Amino acid sequence: MTTSTYQEQVYTLVKMIPRGEVASYGMIASLLPGVTARMVGYAMAASVNEPDLPWHRVINSQGKMSIPGGTERQVAKLLDDGVSLTKSNRVSFKIYRWNGPSQDWLEQNSVEIADFMTIKAGWP
């Protein structure tokens, strides 16, 4: 998997996260064979100036922002999306967790529903 290919796959998934929901780096990585949460983090850090990519909807598994130097901007964008944060600037996955990619994406990527449900069970 080339760098651009993995980044394109990450960006395709991130574009599916609707306003008012968030995903963790690990959630995105769990859907892409051979991709780690760290790789998703690198892709997100490289995309903060992409106007059509909701990079701010991807956070760490503790519900915190991890983009170096971009926390204030990310918080502002999340608040704009209707996502509330705790006093310690955390997002509750119980409230705002993304439900995952579309059925079409799962089918196009040969992910069986049973496999997806197993993957999703490991999400925060």
N, CA, C and O atoms as a printed pandas DataFrame, in Angstrom:
     atom_number atom_name residue_name chain_id  residue_number  x_coord  y_coord  z_coord
0              1         N          MET        A               1    0.855   -1.183    0.000
1              2        CA          MET        A               1    0.000    0.000    0.000
2              3         C          MET        A               1    0.893    1.236    0.000
3              4         O          MET        A               1    1.703    1.417    0.909
4              5         N          THR        A               2    0.755    2.058   -0.983
5              6        CA          THR        A               2    1.572    3.261   -1.060
6              7         C          THR        A               2    1.028    4.320   -0.113
7              8         O          THR        A               2   -0.124    4.258    0.317
8              9         N          THR        A               3    1.873    5.287    0.203
9             10        CA          THR        A               3    1.464    6.353    1.108
10            11         C          THR        A               3    0.234    7.075    0.583
11            12         O          THR        A               3   -0.725    7.280    1.327
12            13         N          SER        A               4    0.248    7.461   -0.684
13            14        CA          SER        A               4   -0.899    8.207   -1.206
14            15         C          SER        A               4   -2.151    7.344   -1.204
15            16         O          SER        A               4   -3.245    7.845   -0.943
16            17         N          THR        A               5   -2.007    6.055   -1.492
17            18        CA          THR        A               5   -3.168    5.172   -1.484
18            19         C          THR        A               5   -3.759    5.077   -0.087
19            20         O          THR        A               5   -4.974    5.185    0.075
20            21         N          TYR        A               6   -2.926    4.878    0.920
21            22        CA          TYR        A               6   -3.466    4.771    2.269
22            23         C          TYR        A               6   -4.083    6.099    2.695
23            24         O          TYR        A               6   -5.132    6.109    3.339
24            25         N          GLN        A               7   -3.450    7.219    2.347
25            26        CA          GLN        A               7   -4.021    8.517    2.714
26            27         C          GLN        A               7   -5.361    8.740    2.025
27            28         O          GLN        A               7   -6.298    9.243    2.645
28            29         N          GLU        A               8   -5.462    8.376    0.767
29            30        CA          GLU        A               8   -6.729    8.523    0.052
30            31         C          GLU        A               8   -7.817    7.685    0.708
31            32         O          GLU        A               8   -8.960    8.129    0.818
32            33         N          GLN        A               9   -7.472    6.477    1.146
33            34        CA          GLN        A               9   -8.448    5.613    1.816
34            35         C          GLN        A               9   -8.874    6.221    3.151
35            36         O          GLN        A               9  -10.053    6.197    3.505
36            37         N          VAL        A              10   -7.915    6.759    3.878
37            38        CA          VAL        A              10   -8.231    7.433    5.141
38            39         C          VAL        A              10   -9.166    8.603    4.873
39            40         O          VAL        A              10  -10.182    8.753    5.551
40            41         N          TYR        A              11   -8.833    9.427    3.895
41            42        CA          TYR        A              11   -9.639   10.615    3.601
42            43         C          TYR        A              11  -11.048   10.243    3.138
43            44         O          TYR        A              11  -12.009   10.943    3.459
44            45         N          THR        A              12  -11.175    9.159    2.395
45            46        CA          THR        A              12  -12.507    8.700    1.973
46            47         C          THR        A              12  -13.367    8.394    3.193
47            48         O          THR        A              12  -14.533    8.785    3.245
48            49         N          LEU        A              13  -12.801    7.701    4.170
49            50        CA          LEU        A              13  -13.556    7.378    5.385
50            51         C          LEU        A              13  -13.864    8.624    6.204
51            52         O          LEU        A              13  -14.981    8.782    6.698
52            53         N          VAL        A              14  -12.890    9.504    6.350
53            54        CA          VAL        A              14  -13.088   10.714    7.151
54            55         C          VAL        A              14  -14.204   11.577    6.558
55            56         O          VAL        A              14  -14.966   12.202    7.296
56            57         N          LYS        A              15  -14.298   11.611    5.244
57            58        CA          LYS        A              15  -15.364   12.392    4.600
58            59         C          LYS        A              15  -16.754   11.836    4.907
59            60         O          LYS        A              15  -17.752   12.530    4.714
60            61         N          MET        A              16  -16.828   10.596    5.381
61            62        CA          MET        A              16  -18.116    9.982    5.728
62            63         C          MET        A              16  -18.583   10.333    7.139
63            64         O          MET        A              16  -19.734   10.073    7.488
64            65         N          ILE        A              17  -17.711   10.915    7.946
65            66        CA          ILE        A              17  -18.084   11.258    9.323
66            67         C          ILE        A              17  -18.956   12.508    9.273
67            68         O          ILE        A              17  -18.487   13.570    8.865
68            69         N          PRO        A              18  -20.221   12.397    9.684
69            70        CA          PRO        A              18  -21.118   13.558    9.584
70            71         C          PRO        A              18  -20.878   14.588   10.686
71            72         O          PRO        A              18  -20.241   14.306   11.701
72            73         N          ARG        A              19  -21.400   15.770   10.457
73            74        CA          ARG        A              19  -21.379   16.813   11.494
74            75         C          ARG        A              19  -21.983   16.230   12.765
75            76         O          ARG        A              19  -22.954   15.474   12.719
76            77         N          GLY        A              20  -21.397   16.591   13.891
77            78        CA          GLY        A              20  -21.930   16.140   15.166
78            79         C          GLY        A              20  -21.437   14.778   15.608
79            80         O          GLY        A              20  -21.870   14.272   16.643
80            81         N          GLU        A              21  -20.532   14.169   14.839
81            82        CA          GLU        A              21  -19.960   12.878   15.211
82            83         C          GLU        A              21  -18.441   12.937   15.079
83            84         O          GLU        A              21  -17.894   13.757   14.342
84            85         N          VAL        A              22  -17.775   12.043   15.813
85            86        CA          VAL        A              22  -16.318   11.959   15.763
86            87         C          VAL        A              22  -15.888   10.499   15.655
87            88         O          VAL        A              22  -16.648    9.585   15.975
88            89         N          ALA        A              23  -14.668   10.306   15.203
89            90        CA          ALA        A              23  -14.046    8.986   15.154
90            91         C          ALA        A              23  -12.642    9.117   15.722
91            92         O          ALA        A              23  -12.060   10.201   15.734
92            93         N          SER        A              24  -12.111    8.000   16.192
93            94        CA          SER        A              24  -10.723    8.011   16.662
94            95         C          SER        A              24   -9.812    7.559   15.523
95            96         O          SER        A              24  -10.259    6.968   14.539
96            97         N          TYR        A              25   -8.533    7.852   15.683
97            98        CA          TYR        A              25   -7.542    7.403   14.710
98            99         C          TYR        A              25   -7.618    5.880   14.569
99           100         O          TYR        A              25   -7.550    5.342   13.464
100          101         N          GLY        A              26   -7.758    5.207   15.696
101          102        CA          GLY        A              26   -7.841    3.747   15.691
102          103         C          GLY        A              26   -9.086    3.215   15.011
103          104         O          GLY        A              26   -9.042    2.167   14.367
104          105         N          MET        A              27  -10.200    3.929   15.148
105          106        CA          MET        A              27  -11.433    3.506   14.471
106          107         C          MET        A              27  -11.223    3.492   12.963
107          108         O          MET        A              27  -11.587    2.533   12.283
108          109         N          ILE        A              28  -10.634    4.563   12.452
109          110        CA          ILE        A              28  -10.370    4.644   11.014
110          111         C          ILE        A              28   -9.391    3.542   10.612
111          112         O          ILE        A              28   -9.615    2.847    9.620
112          113         N          ALA        A              29   -8.316    3.379   11.369
113          114        CA          ALA        A              29   -7.304    2.366   11.052
114          115         C          ALA        A              29   -7.891    0.958   11.066
115          116         O          ALA        A              29   -7.495    0.118   10.257
116          117         N          SER        A              30   -8.819    0.691   11.964
117          118        CA          SER        A              30   -9.383   -0.656   12.076
118          119         C          SER        A              30  -10.138   -1.089   10.821
119          120         O          SER        A              30  -10.373   -2.280   10.616
120          121         N          LEU        A              31  -10.511   -0.140    9.995
121          122        CA          LEU        A              31  -11.252   -0.439    8.769
122          123         C          LEU        A              31  -10.350   -0.610    7.549
123          124         O          LEU        A              31  -10.818   -0.995    6.478
124          125         N          LEU        A              32   -9.062   -0.325    7.712
125          126        CA          LEU        A              32   -8.122   -0.355    6.586
126          127         C          LEU        A              32   -6.971   -1.312    6.883
127          128         O          LEU        A              32   -6.108   -0.993    7.700
128          129         N          PRO        A              33   -6.941   -2.468    6.243
129          130        CA          PRO        A              33   -5.867   -3.436    6.493
130          131         C          PRO        A              33   -4.483   -2.814    6.297
131          132         O          PRO        A              33   -4.223   -2.135    5.303
132          133         N          GLY        A              34   -3.615   -3.062    7.258
133          134        CA          GLY        A              34   -2.246   -2.572    7.163
134          135         C          GLY        A              34   -2.046   -1.137    7.600
135          136         O          GLY        A              34   -0.922   -0.635    7.585
136          137         N          VAL        A              35   -3.121   -0.468    7.990
137          138        CA          VAL        A              35   -3.025    0.929    8.422
138          139         C          VAL        A              35   -3.125    0.982    9.942
139          140         O          VAL        A              35   -3.988    0.337   10.538
140          141         N          THR        A              36   -2.242    1.749   10.561
141          142        CA          THR        A              36   -2.245    1.898   12.014
142          143         C          THR        A              36   -2.837    3.250   12.410
143          144         O          THR        A              36   -2.975    4.152   11.583
144          145         N          ALA        A              37   -3.181    3.368   13.679
145          146        CA          ALA        A              37   -3.694    4.642   14.187
146          147         C          ALA        A              37   -2.674    5.759   13.968
147          148         O          ALA        A              37   -3.043    6.890   13.650
148          149         N          ARG        A              38   -1.416    5.443   14.137
149          150        CA          ARG        A              38   -0.364    6.444   13.924
150          151         C          ARG        A              38   -0.348    6.929   12.473
151          152         O          ARG        A              38   -0.168    8.118   12.212
152          153         N          MET        A              39   -0.535    6.011   11.544
153          154        CA          MET        A              39   -0.581    6.390   10.125
154          155         C          MET        A              39   -1.772    7.307    9.847
155          156         O          MET        A              39   -1.660    8.262    9.078
156          157         N          VAL        A              40   -2.906    7.013   10.475
157          158        CA          VAL        A              40   -4.081    7.877   10.326
158          159         C          VAL        A              40   -3.760    9.255   10.895
159          160         O          VAL        A              40   -4.135   10.273   10.312
160          161         N          GLY        A              41   -3.068    9.290   12.033
161          162        CA          GLY        A              41   -2.665   10.562   12.632
162          163         C          GLY        A              41   -1.789   11.380   11.703
163          164         O          GLY        A              41   -1.968   12.591   11.579
164          165         N          TYR        A              42   -0.837   10.717   11.047
165          166        CA          TYR        A              42    0.017   11.427   10.089
166          167         C          TYR        A              42   -0.813   11.986    8.934
167          168         O          TYR        A              42   -0.602   13.119    8.500
168          169         N          ALA        A              43   -1.752   11.190    8.444
169          170        CA          ALA        A              43   -2.607   11.648    7.342
170          171         C          ALA        A              43   -3.443   12.847    7.776
171          172         O          ALA        A              43   -3.626   13.789    7.006
172          173         N          MET        A              44   -3.948   12.815    9.001
173          174        CA          MET        A              44   -4.765   13.924    9.495
174          175         C          MET        A              44   -3.913   15.176    9.692
175          176         O          MET        A              44   -4.345   16.279    9.357
176          177         N          ALA        A              45   -2.714   15.013   10.231
177          178        CA          ALA        A              45   -1.834   16.171   10.440
178          179         C          ALA        A              45   -1.473   16.829    9.110
179          180         O          ALA        A              45   -1.282   18.043    9.041
180          181         N          ALA        A              46   -1.383   16.022    8.059
181          182        CA          ALA        A              46   -1.038   16.553    6.737
182          183         C          ALA        A              46   -2.226   17.204    6.041
183          184         O          ALA        A              46   -2.071   17.813    4.982
184          185         N          SER        A              47   -3.415   17.076    6.632
185          186        CA          SER        A              47   -4.622   17.525    5.930
186          187         C          SER        A              47   -5.324   18.716    6.566
187          188         O          SER        A              47   -6.404   19.098    6.116
188          189         N          VAL        A              48   -4.742   19.311    7.598
189          190        CA          VAL        A              48   -5.464   20.357    8.336
190          191         C          VAL        A              48   -5.798   21.589    7.503
191          192         O          VAL        A              48   -6.619   22.404    7.923
192          193         N          ASN        A              49   -5.197   21.741    6.362
193          194        CA          ASN        A              49   -5.517   22.888    5.507
194          195         C          ASN        A              49   -6.366   22.504    4.298
195          196         O          ASN        A              49   -6.552   23.308    3.385
196          197         N          GLU        A              50   -6.878   21.280    4.294
197          198        CA          GLU        A              50   -7.755   20.827    3.209
198          199         C          GLU        A              50   -9.176   21.281    3.519
199          200         O          GLU        A              50   -9.771   20.803    4.485
200          201         N          PRO        A              51   -9.734   22.190    2.726
201          202        CA          PRO        A              51  -11.049   22.751    3.044
202          203         C          PRO        A              51  -12.205   21.757    2.967
203          204         O          PRO        A              51  -13.217   21.944    3.642
204          205         N          ASP        A              52  -12.077   20.707    2.159
205          206        CA          ASP        A              52  -13.184   19.765    1.986
206          207         C          ASP        A              52  -13.068   18.520    2.851
207          208         O          ASP        A              52  -13.872   17.598    2.711
208          209         N          LEU        A              53  -12.092   18.475    3.736
209          210        CA          LEU        A              53  -11.890   17.302    4.576
210          211         C          LEU        A              53  -12.169   17.659    6.033
211          212         O          LEU        A              53  -11.520   18.553    6.576
212          213         N          PRO        A              54  -13.114   16.986    6.674
213          214        CA          PRO        A              54  -13.420   17.295    8.074
214          215         C          PRO        A              54  -12.413   16.648    9.039
215          216         O          PRO        A              54  -12.788   15.838    9.886
216          217         N          TRP        A              55  -11.149   17.012    8.900
217          218        CA          TRP        A              55  -10.051   16.452    9.695
218          219         C          TRP        A              55  -10.307   16.599   11.187
219          220         O          TRP        A              55   -9.852   15.778   11.983
220          221         N          HIS        A              56  -11.028   17.636   11.562
221          222        CA          HIS        A              56  -11.254   17.928   12.976
222          223         C          HIS        A              56  -12.145   16.895   13.659
223          224         O          HIS        A              56  -12.218   16.868   14.887
224          225         N          ARG        A              57  -12.818   16.050   12.893
225          226        CA          ARG        A              57  -13.710   15.041   13.461
226          227         C          ARG        A              57  -12.978   13.767   13.857
227          228         O          ARG        A              57  -13.601   12.812   14.320
228          229         N          VAL        A              58  -11.665   13.745   13.679
229          230        CA          VAL        A              58  -10.859   12.589   14.070
230          231         C          VAL        A              58  -10.011   12.996   15.269
231          232         O          VAL        A              58   -9.210   13.928   15.197
232          233         N          ILE        A              59  -10.205   12.277   16.371
233          234        CA          ILE        A              59   -9.550   12.595   17.640
234          235         C          ILE        A              59   -8.908   11.331   18.201
235          236         O          ILE        A              59   -9.031   10.259   17.607
236          237         N          ASN        A              60   -8.228   11.444   19.331
237          238        CA          ASN        A              60   -7.610   10.238   19.878
238          239         C          ASN        A              60   -8.630    9.412   20.670
239          240         O          ASN        A              60   -9.752    9.858   20.908
240          241         N          SER        A              61   -8.232    8.222   21.067
241          242        CA          SER        A              61   -9.169    7.287   21.701
242          243         C          SER        A              61   -9.614    7.713   23.094
243          244         O          SER        A              61  -10.554    7.138   23.643
244          245         N          GLN        A              62   -8.954    8.710   23.672
245          246        CA          GLN        A              62   -9.380    9.247   24.963
246          247         C          GLN        A              62  -10.340   10.423   24.792
247          248         O          GLN        A              62  -10.757   11.036   25.774
248          249         N          GLY        A              63  -10.685   10.733   23.553
249          250        CA          GLY        A              63  -11.598   11.844   23.292
250          251         C          GLY        A              63  -10.911   13.196   23.264
251          252         O          GLY        A              63  -11.568   14.233   23.356
252          253         N          LYS        A              64   -9.576   13.189   23.134
253          254        CA          LYS        A              64   -8.809   14.442   23.125
254          255         C          LYS        A              64   -8.302   14.773   21.727
255          256         O          LYS        A              64   -8.268   13.921   20.838
256          257         N          MET        A              65   -7.913   16.028   21.557
257          258        CA          MET        A              65   -7.324   16.484   20.307
258          259         C          MET        A              65   -5.833   16.151   20.321
259          260         O          MET        A              65   -5.179   16.250   21.359
260          261         N          SER        A              66   -5.303   15.760   19.172
261          262        CA          SER        A              66   -3.887   15.385   19.098
262          263         C          SER        A              66   -3.113   16.078   17.991
263          264         O          SER        A              66   -1.925   15.806   17.813
264          265         N          ILE        A              67   -3.752   16.964   17.245
265          266        CA          ILE        A              67   -3.045   17.666   16.169
266          267         C          ILE        A              67   -2.126   18.714   16.803
267          268         O          ILE        A              67   -2.618   19.656   17.424
268          269         N          PRO        A              68   -0.803   18.573   16.660
269          270        CA          PRO        A              68    0.109   19.538   17.267
270          271         C          PRO        A              68   -0.184   20.970   16.806
271          272         O          PRO        A              68   -0.243   21.257   15.611
272          273         N          GLY        A              69   -0.361   21.839   17.771
273          274        CA          GLY        A              69   -0.592   23.246   17.471
274          275         C          GLY        A              69   -1.963   23.570   16.902
275          276         O          GLY        A              69   -2.235   24.721   16.563
276          277         N          GLY        A              70   -2.830   22.570   16.792
277          278        CA          GLY        A              70   -4.132   22.807   16.185
278          279         C          GLY        A              70   -5.313   22.600   17.107
279          280         O          GLY        A              70   -6.459   22.579   16.657
280          281         N          THR        A              71   -5.043   22.446   18.403
281          282        CA          THR        A              71   -6.114   22.125   19.343
282          283         C          THR        A              71   -7.216   23.169   19.358
283          284         O          THR        A              71   -8.393   22.820   19.277
284          285         N          GLU        A              72   -6.859   24.441   19.460
285          286        CA          GLU        A              72   -7.887   25.494   19.527
286          287         C          GLU        A              72   -8.740   25.504   18.266
287          288         O          GLU        A              72   -9.962   25.639   18.332
288          289         N          ARG        A              73   -8.098   25.361   17.135
289          290        CA          ARG        A              73   -8.826   25.342   15.858
290          291         C          ARG        A              73   -9.748   24.121   15.776
291          292         O          ARG        A              73  -10.884   24.217   15.313
292          293         N          GLN        A              74   -9.240   22.972   16.234
293          294        CA          GLN        A              74  -10.036   21.750   16.200
294          295         C          GLN        A              74  -11.235   21.859   17.136
295          296         O          GLN        A              74  -12.348   21.481   16.769
296          297         N          VAL        A              75  -11.015   22.369   18.330
297          298        CA          VAL        A              75  -12.112   22.556   19.285
298          299         C          VAL        A              75  -13.171   23.477   18.693
299          300         O          VAL        A              75  -14.363   23.184   18.779
300          301         N          ALA        A              76  -12.751   24.580   18.096
301          302        CA          ALA        A              76  -13.705   25.530   17.506
302          303         C          ALA        A              76  -14.530   24.869   16.407
303          304         O          ALA        A              76  -15.737   25.093   16.319
304          305         N          LYS        A              77  -13.889   24.057   15.570
305          306        CA          LYS        A              77  -14.607   23.381   14.489
306          307         C          LYS        A              77  -15.580   22.345   15.046
307          308         O          LYS        A              77  -16.689   22.199   14.532
308          309         N          LEU        A              78  -15.175   21.627   16.089
309          310        CA          LEU        A              78  -16.073   20.642   16.693
310          311         C          LEU        A              78  -17.284   21.325   17.321
311          312         O          LEU        A              78  -18.413   20.856   17.177
312          313         N          LEU        A              79  -17.046   22.426   18.012
313          314        CA          LEU        A              79  -18.162   23.176   18.599
314          315         C          LEU        A              79  -19.103   23.667   17.507
315          316         O          LEU        A              79  -20.322   23.644   17.674
316          317         N          ASP        A              80  -18.540   24.106   16.397
317          318        CA          ASP        A              80  -19.338   24.527   15.236
318          319         C          ASP        A              80  -20.197   23.381   14.700
319          320         O          ASP        A              80  -21.300   23.598   14.197
320          321         N          ASP        A              81  -19.675   22.163   14.815
321          322        CA          ASP        A              81  -20.398   20.968   14.369
322          323         C          ASP        A              81  -21.480   20.534   15.357
323          324         O          ASP        A              81  -22.261   19.627   15.068
324          325         N          GLY        A              82  -21.525   21.187   16.530
325          326        CA          GLY        A              82  -22.508   20.799   17.536
326          327         C          GLY        A              82  -22.008   19.759   18.517
327          328         O          GLY        A              82  -22.800   19.160   19.245
328          329         N          VAL        A              83  -20.700   19.538   18.546
329          330        CA          VAL        A              83  -20.100   18.584   19.474
330          331         C          VAL        A              83  -19.703   19.331   20.741
331          332         O          VAL        A              83  -18.937   20.293   20.688
332          333         N          SER        A              84  -20.226   18.887   21.877
333          334        CA          SER        A              84  -19.870   19.501   23.159
334          335         C          SER        A              84  -18.639   18.819   23.731
335          336         O          SER        A              84  -18.422   17.624   23.528
336          337         N          LEU        A              85  -17.843   19.589   24.442
337          338        CA          LEU        A              85  -16.651   19.050   25.084
338          339         C          LEU        A              85  -16.776   19.201   26.591
339          340         O          LEU        A              85  -17.482   20.079   27.088
340          341         N          THR        A              86  -16.080   18.330   27.307
341          342        CA          THR        A              86  -16.041   18.436   28.760
342          343         C          THR        A              86  -15.139   19.605   29.147
343          344         O          THR        A              86  -14.526   20.235   28.285
344          345         N          LYS        A              87  -15.062   19.887   30.428
345          346        CA          LYS        A              87  -14.196   20.973   30.905
346          347         C          LYS        A              87  -12.731   20.729   30.561
347          348         O          LYS        A              87  -11.953   21.673   30.423
348          349         N          SER        A              88  -12.361   19.456   30.424
349          350        CA          SER        A              88  -10.968   19.133   30.078
350          351         C          SER        A              88  -10.783   18.942   28.565
351          352         O          SER        A              88   -9.835   18.293   28.123
352          353         N          ASN        A              89  -11.707   19.522   27.776
353          354        CA          ASN        A              89  -11.652   19.469   26.304
354          355         C          ASN        A              89  -11.658   18.048   25.746
355          356         O          ASN        A              89  -10.927   17.739   24.806
356          357         N          ARG        A              90  -12.483   17.192   26.329
357          358        CA          ARG        A              90  -12.657   15.833   25.811
358          359         C          ARG        A              90  -14.032   15.700   25.177
359          360         O          ARG        A              90  -14.979   16.397   25.543
360          361         N          VAL        A              91  -14.115   14.791   24.222
361          362        CA          VAL        A              91  -15.382   14.478   23.571
362          363         C          VAL        A              91  -15.839   13.112   24.073
363          364         O          VAL        A              91  -15.031   12.190   24.178
364          365         N          SER        A              92  -17.108   12.977   24.379
365          366        CA          SER        A              92  -17.657   11.699   24.826
366          367         C          SER        A              92  -17.997   10.830   23.619
367          368         O          SER        A              92  -18.849   11.181   22.803
368          369         N          PHE        A              93  -17.316    9.688   23.523
369          370        CA          PHE        A              93  -17.638    8.759   22.442
370          371         C          PHE        A              93  -19.023    8.155   22.645
371          372         O          PHE        A              93  -19.677    7.771   21.676
372          373         N          LYS        A              94  -19.473    8.069   23.883
373          374        CA          LYS        A              94  -20.818    7.529   24.135
374          375         C          LYS        A              94  -21.879    8.380   23.454
375          376         O          LYS        A              94  -22.918    7.872   23.034
376          377         N          ILE        A              95  -21.618    9.660   23.350
377          378        CA          ILE        A              95  -22.592   10.586   22.761
378          379         C          ILE        A              95  -22.324   10.841   21.283
379          380         O          ILE        A              95  -23.264   10.891   20.489
380          381         N          TYR        A              96  -21.063   11.003   20.902
381          382        CA          TYR        A              96  -20.736   11.511   19.565
382          383         C          TYR        A              96  -20.027   10.525   18.641
383          384         O          TYR        A              96  -19.571   10.914   17.566
384          385         N          ARG        A              97  -19.927    9.267   19.033
385          386        CA          ARG        A              97  -19.177    8.305   18.217
386          387         C          ARG        A              97  -19.846    8.058   16.866
387          388         O          ARG        A              97  -21.054    7.835   16.781
388          389         N          TRP        A              98  -19.040    8.104   15.831
389          390        CA          TRP        A              98  -19.463    7.777   14.471
390          391         C          TRP        A              98  -19.882    6.313   14.421
391          392         O          TRP        A              98  -19.266    5.463   15.064
392          393         N          ASN        A              99  -20.922    6.026   13.662
393          394        CA          ASN        A              99  -21.410    4.651   13.554
394          395         C          ASN        A              99  -20.709    3.833   12.487
395          396         O          ASN        A              99  -20.975    2.639   12.345
396          397         N          GLY        A             100  -19.831    4.453   11.746
397          398        CA          GLY        A             100  -19.074    3.711   10.749
398          399         C          GLY        A             100  -19.443    4.076    9.328
399          400         O          GLY        A             100  -20.338    4.885    9.085
400          401         N          PRO        A             101  -18.732    3.461    8.391
401          402        CA          PRO        A             101  -18.929    3.801    6.981
402          403         C          PRO        A             101  -20.267    3.298    6.444
403          404         O          PRO        A             101  -20.970    2.518    7.085
404          405         N          SER        A             102  -20.584    3.768    5.266
405          406        CA          SER        A             102  -21.837    3.384    4.615
406          407         C          SER        A             102  -21.818    1.911    4.210
407          408         O          SER        A             102  -20.760    1.297    4.071
408          409         N          GLN        A             103  -23.001    1.373    4.028
409          410        CA          GLN        A             103  -23.152    0.004    3.534
410          411         C          GLN        A             103  -22.442   -0.149    2.186
411          412         O          GLN        A             103  -21.801   -1.167    1.926
412          413         N          ASP        A             104  -22.560    0.856    1.347
413          414        CA          ASP        A             104  -21.886    0.815    0.039
414          415         C          ASP        A             104  -20.378    0.672    0.203
415          416         O          ASP        A             104  -19.746   -0.115   -0.502
416          417         N          TRP        A             105  -19.795    1.438    1.141
417          418        CA          TRP        A             105  -18.350    1.360    1.354
418          419         C          TRP        A             105  -17.968   -0.041    1.825
419          420         O          TRP        A             105  -16.990   -0.618    1.351
420          421         N          LEU        A             106  -18.747   -0.583    2.761
421          422        CA          LEU        A             106  -18.454   -1.932    3.260
422          423         C          LEU        A             106  -18.481   -2.942    2.115
423          424         O          LEU        A             106  -17.588   -3.781    2.005
424          425         N          GLU        A             107  -19.498   -2.862    1.268
425          426        CA          GLU        A             107  -19.609   -3.790    0.139
426          427         C          GLU        A             107  -18.470   -3.597   -0.856
427          428         O          GLU        A             107  -17.882   -4.577   -1.314
428          429         N          GLN        A             108  -18.153   -2.359   -1.194
429          430        CA          GLN        A             108  -17.086   -2.078   -2.162
430          431         C          GLN        A             108  -15.724   -2.536   -1.659
431          432         O          GLN        A             108  -14.831   -2.832   -2.454
432          433         N          ASN        A             109  -15.564   -2.594   -0.344
433          434        CA          ASN        A             109  -14.287   -2.995    0.247
434          435         C          ASN        A             109  -14.326   -4.409    0.802
435          436         O          ASN        A             109  -13.450   -4.816    1.565
436          437         N          SER        A             110  -15.359   -5.154    0.408
437          438        CA          SER        A             110  -15.517   -6.571    0.776
438          439         C          SER        A             110  -15.458   -6.806    2.275
439          440         O          SER        A             110  -14.852   -7.773    2.737
440          441         N          VAL        A             111  -16.088   -5.919    3.032
441          442        CA          VAL        A             111  -16.159   -6.085    4.485
442          443         C          VAL        A             111  -17.540   -6.648    4.813
443          444         O          VAL        A             111  -18.560   -5.993    4.593
444          445         N          GLU        A             112  -17.556   -7.862    5.339
445          446        CA          GLU        A             112  -18.817   -8.502    5.724
446          447         C          GLU        A             112  -19.390   -7.796    6.955
447          448         O          GLU        A             112  -18.647   -7.287    7.794
448          449         N          ILE        A             113  -20.708   -7.775    7.046
449          450        CA          ILE        A             113  -21.366   -7.123    8.182
450          451         C          ILE        A             113  -20.895   -7.732    9.499
451          452         O          ILE        A             113  -20.624   -7.002   10.452
452          453         N          ALA        A             114  -20.794   -9.056    9.566
453          454        CA          ALA        A             114  -20.348   -9.711   10.805
454          455         C          ALA        A             114  -18.938   -9.252   11.175
455          456         O          ALA        A             114  -18.647   -9.011   12.347
456          457         N          ASP        A             115  -18.069   -9.133   10.178
457          458        CA          ASP        A             115  -16.704   -8.662   10.440
458          459         C          ASP        A             115  -16.719   -7.211   10.914
459          460         O          ASP        A             115  -15.990   -6.841   11.834
460          461         N          PHE        A             116  -17.560   -6.392   10.272
461          462        CA          PHE        A             116  -17.659   -4.993   10.680
462          463         C          PHE        A             116  -18.146   -4.884   12.121
463          464         O          PHE        A             116  -17.636   -4.066   12.887
464          465         N          MET        A             117  -19.121   -5.697   12.493
465          466        CA          MET        A             117  -19.642   -5.643   13.861
466          467         C          MET        A             117  -18.557   -6.040   14.870
467          468         O          MET        A             117  -18.496   -5.482   15.966
468          469         N          THR        A             118  -17.714   -6.988   14.506
469          470        CA          THR        A             118  -16.600   -7.381   15.373
470          471         C          THR        A             118  -15.603   -6.232   15.497
471          472         O          THR        A             118  -15.127   -5.934   16.592
472          473         N          ILE        A             119  -15.289   -5.590   14.377
473          474        CA          ILE        A             119  -14.384   -4.436   14.392
474          475         C          ILE        A             119  -14.966   -3.338   15.272
475          476         O          ILE        A             119  -14.276   -2.780   16.126
476          477         N          LYS        A             120  -16.232   -3.038   15.057
477          478        CA          LYS        A             120  -16.899   -1.941   15.764
478          479         C          LYS        A             120  -16.961   -2.190   17.274
479          480         O          LYS        A             120  -16.946   -1.244   18.062
480          481         N          ALA        A             121  -17.031   -3.459   17.673
481          482        CA          ALA        A             121  -17.083   -3.789   19.103
482          483         C          ALA        A             121  -15.823   -3.331   19.836
483          484         O          ALA        A             121  -15.852   -3.131   21.050
484          485         N          GLY        A             122  -14.723   -3.165   19.111
485          486        CA          GLY        A             122  -13.473   -2.709   19.716
486          487         C          GLY        A             122  -13.301   -1.205   19.734
487          488         O          GLY        A             122  -12.290   -0.703   20.226
488          489         N          TRP        A             123  -14.275   -0.477   19.205
489          490        CA          TRP        A             123  -14.184    0.981   19.167
490          491         C          TRP        A             123  -14.497    1.583   20.526
491          492         O          TRP        A             123  -15.226    0.992   21.323
492          493         N          PRO        A             124  -13.934    2.778   20.790
493          494        CA          PRO        A             124  -14.235    3.435   22.078
494          495         C          PRO        A             124  -15.698    3.836   22.167
495          496         O          PRO        A             124  -16.124    4.398   23.176
